[in-house]
Structures are given as C-alpha cells and as structure tokens.
Tab-separated table of C-alpha atoms and ligand atoms in Angstrom:
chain	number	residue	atom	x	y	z
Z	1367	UNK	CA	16.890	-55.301	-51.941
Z	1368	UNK	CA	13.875	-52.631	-52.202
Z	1369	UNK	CA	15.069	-49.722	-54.704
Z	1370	UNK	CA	14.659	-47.387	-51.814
Z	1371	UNK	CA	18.313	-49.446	-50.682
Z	1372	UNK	CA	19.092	-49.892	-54.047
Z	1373	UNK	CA	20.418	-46.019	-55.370
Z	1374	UNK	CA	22.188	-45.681	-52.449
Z	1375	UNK	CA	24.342	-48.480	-52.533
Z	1376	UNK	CA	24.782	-47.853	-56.301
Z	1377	UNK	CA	25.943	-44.622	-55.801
Z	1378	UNK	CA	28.753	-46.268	-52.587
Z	1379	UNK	CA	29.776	-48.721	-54.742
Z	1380	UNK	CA	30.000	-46.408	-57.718
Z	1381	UNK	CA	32.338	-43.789	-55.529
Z	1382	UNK	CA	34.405	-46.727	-54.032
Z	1383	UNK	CA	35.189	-47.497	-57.777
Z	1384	UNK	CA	36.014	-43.967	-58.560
Z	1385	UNK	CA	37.805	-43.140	-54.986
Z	1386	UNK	CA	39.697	-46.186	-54.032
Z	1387	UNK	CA	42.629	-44.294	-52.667
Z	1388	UNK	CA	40.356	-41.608	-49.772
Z	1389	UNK	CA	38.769	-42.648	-47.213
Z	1390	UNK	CA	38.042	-41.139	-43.487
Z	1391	UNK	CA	40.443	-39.880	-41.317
Z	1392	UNK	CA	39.974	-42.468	-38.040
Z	1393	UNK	CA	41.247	-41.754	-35.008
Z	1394	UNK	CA	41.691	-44.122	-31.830
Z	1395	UNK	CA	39.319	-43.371	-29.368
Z	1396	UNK	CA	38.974	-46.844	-27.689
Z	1397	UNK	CA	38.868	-46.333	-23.946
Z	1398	UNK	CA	37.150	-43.092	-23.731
Z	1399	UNK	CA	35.059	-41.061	-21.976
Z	1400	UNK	CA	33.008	-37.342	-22.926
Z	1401	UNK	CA	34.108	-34.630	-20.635
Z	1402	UNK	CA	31.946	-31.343	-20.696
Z	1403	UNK	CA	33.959	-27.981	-19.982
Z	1404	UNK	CA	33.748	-24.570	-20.360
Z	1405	UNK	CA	37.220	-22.776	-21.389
Z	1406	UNK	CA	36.125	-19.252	-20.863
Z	1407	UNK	CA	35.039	-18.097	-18.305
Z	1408	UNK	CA	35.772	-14.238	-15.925
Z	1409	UNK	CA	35.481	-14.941	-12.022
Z	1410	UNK	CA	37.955	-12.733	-9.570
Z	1411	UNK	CA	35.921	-9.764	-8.250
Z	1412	UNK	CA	36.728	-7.206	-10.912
Z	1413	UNK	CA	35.794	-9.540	-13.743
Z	1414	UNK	CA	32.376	-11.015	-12.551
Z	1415	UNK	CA	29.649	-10.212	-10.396
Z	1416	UNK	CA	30.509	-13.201	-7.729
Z	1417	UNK	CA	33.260	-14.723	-6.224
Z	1418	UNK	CA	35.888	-16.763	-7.094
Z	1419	UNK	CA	34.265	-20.261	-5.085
Z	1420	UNK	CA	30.864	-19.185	-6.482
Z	1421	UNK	CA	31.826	-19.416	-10.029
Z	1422	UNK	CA	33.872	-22.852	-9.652
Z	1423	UNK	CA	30.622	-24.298	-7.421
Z	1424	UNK	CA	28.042	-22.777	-10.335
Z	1425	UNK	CA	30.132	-25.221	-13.071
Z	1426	UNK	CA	30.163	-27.881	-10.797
Z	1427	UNK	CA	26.921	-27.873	-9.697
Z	1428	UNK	CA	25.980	-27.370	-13.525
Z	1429	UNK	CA	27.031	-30.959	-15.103
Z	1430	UNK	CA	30.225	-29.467	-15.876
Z	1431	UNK	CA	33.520	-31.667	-15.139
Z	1432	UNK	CA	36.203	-29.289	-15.662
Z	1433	UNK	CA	36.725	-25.819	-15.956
Z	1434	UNK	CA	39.115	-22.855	-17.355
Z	1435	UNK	CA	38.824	-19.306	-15.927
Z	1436	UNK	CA	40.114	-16.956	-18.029
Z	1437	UNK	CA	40.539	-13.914	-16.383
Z	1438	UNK	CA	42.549	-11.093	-18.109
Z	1439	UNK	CA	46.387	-11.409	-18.033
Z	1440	UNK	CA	46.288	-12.968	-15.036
Z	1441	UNK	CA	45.413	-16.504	-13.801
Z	1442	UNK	CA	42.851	-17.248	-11.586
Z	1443	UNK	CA	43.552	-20.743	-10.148
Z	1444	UNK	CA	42.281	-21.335	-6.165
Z	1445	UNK	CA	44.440	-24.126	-4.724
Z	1446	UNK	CA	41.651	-25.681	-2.987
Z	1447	UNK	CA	40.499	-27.134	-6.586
Z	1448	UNK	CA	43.908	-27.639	-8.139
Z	1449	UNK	CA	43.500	-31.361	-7.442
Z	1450	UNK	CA	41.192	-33.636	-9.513
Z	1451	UNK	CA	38.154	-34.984	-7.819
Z	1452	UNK	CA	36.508	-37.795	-9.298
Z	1453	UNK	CA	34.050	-35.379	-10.822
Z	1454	UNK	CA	35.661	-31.904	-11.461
Z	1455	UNK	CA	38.412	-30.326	-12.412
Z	1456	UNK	CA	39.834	-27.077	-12.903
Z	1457	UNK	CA	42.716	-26.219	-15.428
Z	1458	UNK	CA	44.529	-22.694	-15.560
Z	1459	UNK	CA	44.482	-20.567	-17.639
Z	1460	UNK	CA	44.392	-16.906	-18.696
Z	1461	UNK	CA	42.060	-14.117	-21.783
Z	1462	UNK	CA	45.756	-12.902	-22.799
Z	1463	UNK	CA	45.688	-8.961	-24.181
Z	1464	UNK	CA	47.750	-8.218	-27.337
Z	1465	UNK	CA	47.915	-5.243	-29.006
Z	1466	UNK	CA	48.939	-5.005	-32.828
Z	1467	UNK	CA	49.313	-1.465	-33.700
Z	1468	UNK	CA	48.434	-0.196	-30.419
Z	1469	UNK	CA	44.668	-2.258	-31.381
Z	1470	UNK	CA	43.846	-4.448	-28.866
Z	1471	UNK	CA	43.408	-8.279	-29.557
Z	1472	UNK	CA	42.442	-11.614	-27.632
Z	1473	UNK	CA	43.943	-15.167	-27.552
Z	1474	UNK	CA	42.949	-17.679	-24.684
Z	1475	UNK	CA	45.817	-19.520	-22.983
Z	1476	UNK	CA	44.637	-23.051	-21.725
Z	1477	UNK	CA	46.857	-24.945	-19.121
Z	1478	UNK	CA	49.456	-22.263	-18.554
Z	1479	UNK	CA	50.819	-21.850	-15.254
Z	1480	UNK	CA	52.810	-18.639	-15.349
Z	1481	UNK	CA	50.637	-15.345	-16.322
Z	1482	UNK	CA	50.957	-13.407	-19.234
Z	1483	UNK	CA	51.103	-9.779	-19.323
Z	1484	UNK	CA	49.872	-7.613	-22.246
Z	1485	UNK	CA	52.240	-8.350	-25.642
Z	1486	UNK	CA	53.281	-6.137	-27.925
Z	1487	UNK	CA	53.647	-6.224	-32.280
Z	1488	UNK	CA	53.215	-3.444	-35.307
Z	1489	UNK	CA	50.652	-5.439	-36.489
Z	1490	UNK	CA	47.739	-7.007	-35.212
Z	1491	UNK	CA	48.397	-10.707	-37.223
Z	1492	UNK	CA	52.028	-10.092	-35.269
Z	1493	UNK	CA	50.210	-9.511	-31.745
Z	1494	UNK	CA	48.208	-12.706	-32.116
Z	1495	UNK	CA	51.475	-14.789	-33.659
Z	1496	UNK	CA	53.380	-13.154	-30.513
Z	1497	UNK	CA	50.339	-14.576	-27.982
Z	1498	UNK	CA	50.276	-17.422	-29.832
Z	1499	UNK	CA	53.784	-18.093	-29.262
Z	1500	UNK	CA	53.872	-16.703	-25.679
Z	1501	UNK	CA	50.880	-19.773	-24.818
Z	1502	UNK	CA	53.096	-22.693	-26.432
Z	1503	UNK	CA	56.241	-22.072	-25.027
Z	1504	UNK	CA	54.241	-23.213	-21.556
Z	1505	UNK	CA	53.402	-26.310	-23.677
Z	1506	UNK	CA	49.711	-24.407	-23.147
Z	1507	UNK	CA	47.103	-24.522	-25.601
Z	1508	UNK	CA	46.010	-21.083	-27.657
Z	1509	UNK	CA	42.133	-20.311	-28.820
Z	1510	UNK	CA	41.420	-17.196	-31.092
Z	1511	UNK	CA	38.402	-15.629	-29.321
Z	1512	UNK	CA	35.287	-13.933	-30.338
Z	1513	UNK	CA	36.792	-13.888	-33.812
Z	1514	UNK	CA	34.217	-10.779	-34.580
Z	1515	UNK	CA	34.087	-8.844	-31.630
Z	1516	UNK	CA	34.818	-5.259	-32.801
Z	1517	UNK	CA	35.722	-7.476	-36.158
Z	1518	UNK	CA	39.257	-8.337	-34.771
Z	1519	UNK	CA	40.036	-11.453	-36.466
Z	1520	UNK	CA	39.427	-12.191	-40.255
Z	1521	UNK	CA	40.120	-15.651	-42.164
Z	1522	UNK	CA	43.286	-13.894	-43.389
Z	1523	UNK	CA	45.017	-12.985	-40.195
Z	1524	UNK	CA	43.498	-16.653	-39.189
Z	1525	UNK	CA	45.506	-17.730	-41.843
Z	1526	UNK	CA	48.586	-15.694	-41.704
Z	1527	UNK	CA	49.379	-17.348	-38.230
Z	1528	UNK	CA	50.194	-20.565	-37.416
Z	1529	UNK	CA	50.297	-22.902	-34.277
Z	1530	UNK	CA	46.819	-22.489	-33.150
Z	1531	UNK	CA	44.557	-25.005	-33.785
Z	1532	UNK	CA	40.988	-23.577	-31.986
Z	1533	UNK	CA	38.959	-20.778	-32.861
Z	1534	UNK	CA	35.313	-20.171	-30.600
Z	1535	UNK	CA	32.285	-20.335	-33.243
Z	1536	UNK	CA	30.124	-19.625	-30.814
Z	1537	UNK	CA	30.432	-17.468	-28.052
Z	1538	UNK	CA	27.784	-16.203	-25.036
Z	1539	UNK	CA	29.327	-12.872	-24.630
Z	1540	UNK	CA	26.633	-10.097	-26.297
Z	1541	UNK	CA	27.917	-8.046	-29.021
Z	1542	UNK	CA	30.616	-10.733	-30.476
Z	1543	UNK	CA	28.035	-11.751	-33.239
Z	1544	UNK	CA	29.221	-15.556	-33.911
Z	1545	UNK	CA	26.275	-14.514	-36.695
Z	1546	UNK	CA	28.150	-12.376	-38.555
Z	1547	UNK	CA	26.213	-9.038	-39.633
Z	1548	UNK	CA	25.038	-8.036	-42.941
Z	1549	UNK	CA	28.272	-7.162	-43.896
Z	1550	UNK	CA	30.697	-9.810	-42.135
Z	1551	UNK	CA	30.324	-13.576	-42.794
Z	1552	UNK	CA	29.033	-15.809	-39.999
Z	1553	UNK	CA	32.024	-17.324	-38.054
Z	1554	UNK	CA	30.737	-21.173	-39.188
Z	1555	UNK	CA	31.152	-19.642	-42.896
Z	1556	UNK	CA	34.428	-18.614	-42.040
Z	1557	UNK	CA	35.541	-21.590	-40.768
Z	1558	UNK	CA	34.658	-23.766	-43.912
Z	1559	UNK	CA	36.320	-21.463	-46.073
Z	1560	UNK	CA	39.714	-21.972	-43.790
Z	1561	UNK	CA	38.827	-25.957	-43.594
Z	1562	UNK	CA	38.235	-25.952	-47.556
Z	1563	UNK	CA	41.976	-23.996	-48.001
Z	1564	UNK	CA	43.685	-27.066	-46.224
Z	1565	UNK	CA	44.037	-25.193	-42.565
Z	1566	UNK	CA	43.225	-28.047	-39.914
Z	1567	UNK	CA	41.011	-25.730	-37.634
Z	1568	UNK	CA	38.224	-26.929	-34.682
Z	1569	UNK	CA	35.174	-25.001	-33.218
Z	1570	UNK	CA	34.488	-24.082	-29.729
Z	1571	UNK	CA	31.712	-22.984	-27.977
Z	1572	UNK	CA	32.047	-20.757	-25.240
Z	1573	UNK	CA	30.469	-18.500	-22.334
Z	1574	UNK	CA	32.704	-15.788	-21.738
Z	1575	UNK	CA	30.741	-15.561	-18.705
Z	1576	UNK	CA	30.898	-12.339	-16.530
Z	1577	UNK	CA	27.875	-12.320	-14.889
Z	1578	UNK	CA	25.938	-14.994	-12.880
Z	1579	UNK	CA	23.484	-13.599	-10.125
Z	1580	UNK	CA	21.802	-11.426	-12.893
Z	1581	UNK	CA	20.175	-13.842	-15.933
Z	1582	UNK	CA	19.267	-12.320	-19.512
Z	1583	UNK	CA	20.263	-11.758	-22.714
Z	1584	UNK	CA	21.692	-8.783	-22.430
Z	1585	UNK	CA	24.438	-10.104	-20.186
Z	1586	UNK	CA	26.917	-12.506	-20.364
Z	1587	UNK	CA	25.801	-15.847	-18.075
Z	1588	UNK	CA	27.199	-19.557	-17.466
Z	1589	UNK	CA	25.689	-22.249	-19.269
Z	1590	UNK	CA	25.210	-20.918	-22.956
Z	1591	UNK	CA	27.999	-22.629	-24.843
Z	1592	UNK	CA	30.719	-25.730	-24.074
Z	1593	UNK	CA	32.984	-27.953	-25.160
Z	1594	UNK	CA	32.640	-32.065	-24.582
Z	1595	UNK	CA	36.182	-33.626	-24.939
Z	1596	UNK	CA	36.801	-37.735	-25.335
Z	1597	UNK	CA	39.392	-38.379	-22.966
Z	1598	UNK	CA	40.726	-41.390	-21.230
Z	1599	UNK	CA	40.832	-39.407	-17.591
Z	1600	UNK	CA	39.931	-36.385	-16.550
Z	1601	UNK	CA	43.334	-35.465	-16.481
Z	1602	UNK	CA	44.365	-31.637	-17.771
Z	1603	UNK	CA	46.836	-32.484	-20.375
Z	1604	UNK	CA	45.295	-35.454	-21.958
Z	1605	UNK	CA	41.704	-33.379	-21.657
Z	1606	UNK	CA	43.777	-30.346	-23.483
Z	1607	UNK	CA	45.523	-32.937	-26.445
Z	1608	UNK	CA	42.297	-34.162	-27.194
Z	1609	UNK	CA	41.016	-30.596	-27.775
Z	1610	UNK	CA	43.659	-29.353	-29.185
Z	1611	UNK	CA	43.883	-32.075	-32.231
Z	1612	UNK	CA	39.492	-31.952	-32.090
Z	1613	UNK	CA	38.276	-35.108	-30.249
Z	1614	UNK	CA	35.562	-33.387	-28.837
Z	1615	UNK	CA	32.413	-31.511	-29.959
Z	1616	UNK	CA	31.135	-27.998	-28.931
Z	1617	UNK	CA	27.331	-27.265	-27.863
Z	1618	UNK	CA	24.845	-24.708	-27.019
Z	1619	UNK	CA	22.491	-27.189	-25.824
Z	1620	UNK	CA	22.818	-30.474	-28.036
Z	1621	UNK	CA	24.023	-33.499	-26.730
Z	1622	UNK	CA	25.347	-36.553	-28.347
Z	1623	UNK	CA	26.074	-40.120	-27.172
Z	1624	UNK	CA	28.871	-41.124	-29.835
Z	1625	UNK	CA	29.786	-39.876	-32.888
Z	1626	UNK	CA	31.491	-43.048	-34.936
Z	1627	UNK	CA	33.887	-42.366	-37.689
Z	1628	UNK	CA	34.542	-45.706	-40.095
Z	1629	UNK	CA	36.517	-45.533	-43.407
Z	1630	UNK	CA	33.669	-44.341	-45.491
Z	1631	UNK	CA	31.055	-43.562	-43.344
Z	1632	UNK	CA	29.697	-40.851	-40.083
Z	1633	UNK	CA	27.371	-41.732	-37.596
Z	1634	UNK	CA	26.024	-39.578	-34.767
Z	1635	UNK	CA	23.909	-41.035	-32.022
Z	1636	UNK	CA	22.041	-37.825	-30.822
Z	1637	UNK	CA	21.161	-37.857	-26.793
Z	1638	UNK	CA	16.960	-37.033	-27.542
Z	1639	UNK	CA	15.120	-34.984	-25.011
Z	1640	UNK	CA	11.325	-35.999	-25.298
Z	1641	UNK	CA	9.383	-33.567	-27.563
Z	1642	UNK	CA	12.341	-31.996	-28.974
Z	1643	UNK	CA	13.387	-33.268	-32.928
Z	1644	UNK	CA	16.719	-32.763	-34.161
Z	1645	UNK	CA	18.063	-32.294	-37.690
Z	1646	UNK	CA	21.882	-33.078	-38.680
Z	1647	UNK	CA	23.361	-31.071	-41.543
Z	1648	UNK	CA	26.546	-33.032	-43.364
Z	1649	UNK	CA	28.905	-30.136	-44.712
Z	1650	UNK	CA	31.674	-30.633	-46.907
Z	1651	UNK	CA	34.416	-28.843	-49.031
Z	1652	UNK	CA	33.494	-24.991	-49.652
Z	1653	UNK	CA	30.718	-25.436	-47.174
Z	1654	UNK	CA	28.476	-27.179	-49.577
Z	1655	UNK	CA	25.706	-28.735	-47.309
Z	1656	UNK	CA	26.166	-32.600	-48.616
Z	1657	UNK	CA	23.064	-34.016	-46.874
Z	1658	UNK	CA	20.328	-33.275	-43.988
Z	1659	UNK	CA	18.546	-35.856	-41.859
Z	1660	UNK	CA	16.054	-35.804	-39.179
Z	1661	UNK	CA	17.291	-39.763	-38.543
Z	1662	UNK	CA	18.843	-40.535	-35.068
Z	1663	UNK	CA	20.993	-41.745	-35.470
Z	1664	UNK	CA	22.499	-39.512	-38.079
Z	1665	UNK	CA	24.641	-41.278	-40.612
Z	1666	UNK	CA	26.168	-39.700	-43.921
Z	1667	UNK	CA	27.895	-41.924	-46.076
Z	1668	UNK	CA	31.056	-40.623	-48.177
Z	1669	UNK	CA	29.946	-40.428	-51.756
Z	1670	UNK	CA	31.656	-37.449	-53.892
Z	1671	UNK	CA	35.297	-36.099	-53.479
Z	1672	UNK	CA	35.749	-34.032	-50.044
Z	1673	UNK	CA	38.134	-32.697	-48.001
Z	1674	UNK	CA	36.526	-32.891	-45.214
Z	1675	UNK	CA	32.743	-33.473	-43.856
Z	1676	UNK	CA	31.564	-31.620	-40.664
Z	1677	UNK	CA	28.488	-31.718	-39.371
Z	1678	UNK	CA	26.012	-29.465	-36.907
Z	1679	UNK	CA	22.800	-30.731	-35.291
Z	1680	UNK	CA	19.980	-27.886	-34.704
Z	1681	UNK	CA	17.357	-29.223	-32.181
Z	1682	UNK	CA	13.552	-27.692	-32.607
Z	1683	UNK	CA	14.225	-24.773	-29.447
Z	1684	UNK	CA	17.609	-23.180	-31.677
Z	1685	UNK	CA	20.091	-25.371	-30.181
Z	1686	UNK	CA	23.539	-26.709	-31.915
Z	1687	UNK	CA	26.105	-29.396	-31.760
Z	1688	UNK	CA	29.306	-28.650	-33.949
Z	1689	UNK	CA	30.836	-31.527	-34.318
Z	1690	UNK	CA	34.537	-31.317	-35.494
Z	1691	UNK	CA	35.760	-31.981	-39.002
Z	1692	UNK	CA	36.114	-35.052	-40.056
Z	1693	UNK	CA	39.090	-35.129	-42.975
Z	1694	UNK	CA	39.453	-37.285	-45.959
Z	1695	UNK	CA	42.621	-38.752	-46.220
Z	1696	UNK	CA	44.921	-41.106	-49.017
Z	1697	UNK	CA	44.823	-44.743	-48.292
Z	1698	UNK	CA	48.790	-45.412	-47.668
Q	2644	ZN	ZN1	36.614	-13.203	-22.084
C-alpha cells in the first residue's frame, strides 16, 4: 500500500474503532429512476406573460417530466394533462397566501386538489403553522418559499413550526436573495444551522417563473432552478413521498448520475459536460466544510463525529447541485 493510501485508511480504521455504533443513514432506492420537476411555477393569464398550454409545453419541451403550477390561492390544473404520459406529468398544486398579523406570508401546497383561500393567524409563525396544516389535511405536501423575500421566514419561525419538511434554497424569482445580504445569512447557512439543531429539513430549487416570452435577469424565467426526485414511476404521490422524506437533489444546472450512500461512505457520480470541471464540497455538523474534491466521482468517507454530511457541487460557469442530507445514525 503506497502512503498516499496509507493515512487514509489509518484514519477509517481509526474512526471505526472510535465510532462503532454511527454509521450512514441508507435508504432503499433499488428500482429507481431520477425525475426532473419544477414545483413552482405562475401560468393562468394574470400570473404570467403566456398561457396556460404554453407554460405546460415550455416544461415539457425543456427535459422536464413533471410539473407543479403554483398559481396564487387557486389551482391551475388543465384536464387535458391530468393523465400521465410516459414522459410528463403534471401535479396540482397551489402559492397559498397567509397572513400573520395582517403580514403577508407564502407556503407552497404540492398535490392538493381543493384550493386554498388566503388564511388567517396573530402571528406570522401561526399563519405558516395554519398553511401548513391547511396543505396536510389534503395529504398534500407544504414548501416554505423564498425564505428571504421581504425577510419573511427566519430559522426561528422555521423552527417554531412543525410538519413541513422542504424549504427552497434557491429560488429564480429576483429580489428573494437565496444569498442572503450583508446583514441576513445565506439561506444554505441557514439551513445547516437548522440540520445541526436536529430539524430533518431538504433543499429545493425553484423558478418561481412568471415570465417566459421575455428572457433576462431582471425577470423571473423557466429553467433556472429544479428538483430531480428517485422514484419508482412517475406517479404523483410516490414522486411527492420521495420529496417529501429527500430522495432527490435540487439544481441550477448540475447534473448527477447516482449519488450512492453505504454505511460509512458518499459517492456522487457527476453527469460531466465537456470543458466544464466540477468541485464537490462535503459539509457536516455546524456547516463545517469536511472535505472538497475536484474527483468524479466524488466520494467522502465518514471519519469524525457528524450529524449529518451534505454536499453541493459548483461547476466552473456558477452552477450547483444540493444534494440532500445525508444523516448519521446509531447502529441498532
Ligand atoms: Zn411564486
């Protein structure tokens, strides 16, 4: 063995010994597939610049195989697509308006099929419990949204409600600064500090889409941020589980082929377009960056006590890949 192998498997062995009892959370994935989706998304007339069909044939023509528009408090669901193709789907759902203290607040509401109007609290942690609550009782699945547009939705009224398991990192819309400002933490820094307190939370990426016959920055287009779900069918409640308990990773541009989690050890097989170089960042507890490769693929090996290891690929243009937590877990 060269000592270039050596350390490394000194330092395994060495955390086996002084771990015996953690190891990685698997899950059984045998049997499926990647879906790509977008879960927000604006298309009746007073919402986006198009129509209804133009939106739904823009993700399908897109490499997209299922979609979720999310107009406000109402649900925009043509029959002619309520039926599974082979190739695309499209889910209802609904951008549901609560208002805490007469301030206005958004929660997504995936795979409902009876609209929500606006909902009412004193408090604006009350007005996203009471959305929250509205989405589950359709056995629906919630999403916090744009967690810092107009700096709605901090880690402690994340905290202070329960039941929702998504919150969108990333999201296309202009002004909803996923970056944070130099004042409020970036949304990935606020997720490892909820991951790090025990709460079991996942990323998506979104486009919030409003506009799509006018392209630039300034507006809000298809195609800037998605989610890719493991699935056995593309079938809208096992696609919806599988996000909802984090089999699947979100993207701006990144794709992968398989991301493989064993009992002590991560790897990511990144899909490589040709001139483009990718590097994989390993996170762990308190958002501690654990290790960094430019390696396809991407493995990271468990080798000091953590919660939980995430990890986010950055591609040479700006791109990401979040992948979704990954949590360490007692051996039984
Ligand atoms: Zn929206």
């Amino acid at each position: 063995m060269s000592s270039k192998l050596f350390l490394p498997a000194v330092l395994f062995l060495l955390f086996c010994c002084a771990h015996p009892d953690r190891h990685f959370e698997i899950r059984d994935t045998s049997g499926m597939n990647w879906y790509r989706g977008n879960i927000h998304t604006h298309a009746r007339e007073c919402e986006s610049d198009t129509s209804v069909d133009s939106v739904v044939n823009w993700y399908r023509n897109n490499g997209y195989q299922f979609l979720v528009i999310t107009d406000h408090n109402v649900i925009t669901f043509p029959p002619e697509y309520i039926m599974a193709t082979d190739s695309f789907l499209l889910i209802p759902g609904e951008e549901i308006t609560g208002f805490g203290n007469k301030i206005d607040v958004e929660i997504n509401g995936l795979n409902i099929r009876t609209a929500i109007l606006p909902l009412h609290a004193d408090s604006v942690p009350g007005a996203y419990q009471k959305c929250i609550d509205a989405v589950r009782l359709q056995q629906g699945v919630p999403v916090f949204n744009h967690p810092n547009y107009k700096w709605r939705l901090n880690q402690s009224t994340i905290l202070s409600c329960s039941n929702c398991n998504l919150f969108e990192v990333y999201n296309g819309f202009p002004g909803t600064f996923s970056e944070g400002d130099s004042i409020h933490p970036a949304l990935e820094k606020v997720w490892d500090s909820l991951l790090s307190s025990g709460r079991r939370i996942y990323g998506v990426a979104s486009d919030d889409a409003h506009s799509y016959t006018q392209f630039s920055v300034k507006v809000s287009n298809p195609g800037r941020g998605w989610v890719v779900v493991k699935s056995k069918s593309l079938e809208a409640r096992e696609i919806m589980h599988n996000l909802d308990s984090g089999l699947f990773y979100s993207s701006t541009g990144v794709g992968i082929i398989d991301f493989i989690v064993q009992t002590a050890q991560i790897e990511i097989d990144i899909r490589e377009s040709q001139n483009i170089e990718y590097t994989t960042d390993f996170i762990g507890s308190g958002g501690k960056l654990l290790f960094s490769t430019k390696k396809n693929p991407a493995i990271y090996k468990l080798s000091s006590e953590q919660h939980y290891v995430r990890a986010r690929i950055t591609d040479s243009e700006g791109h990401h890949a979040w992948l979704q937590p990954v949590f360490v877990v007692r051996k039984d």
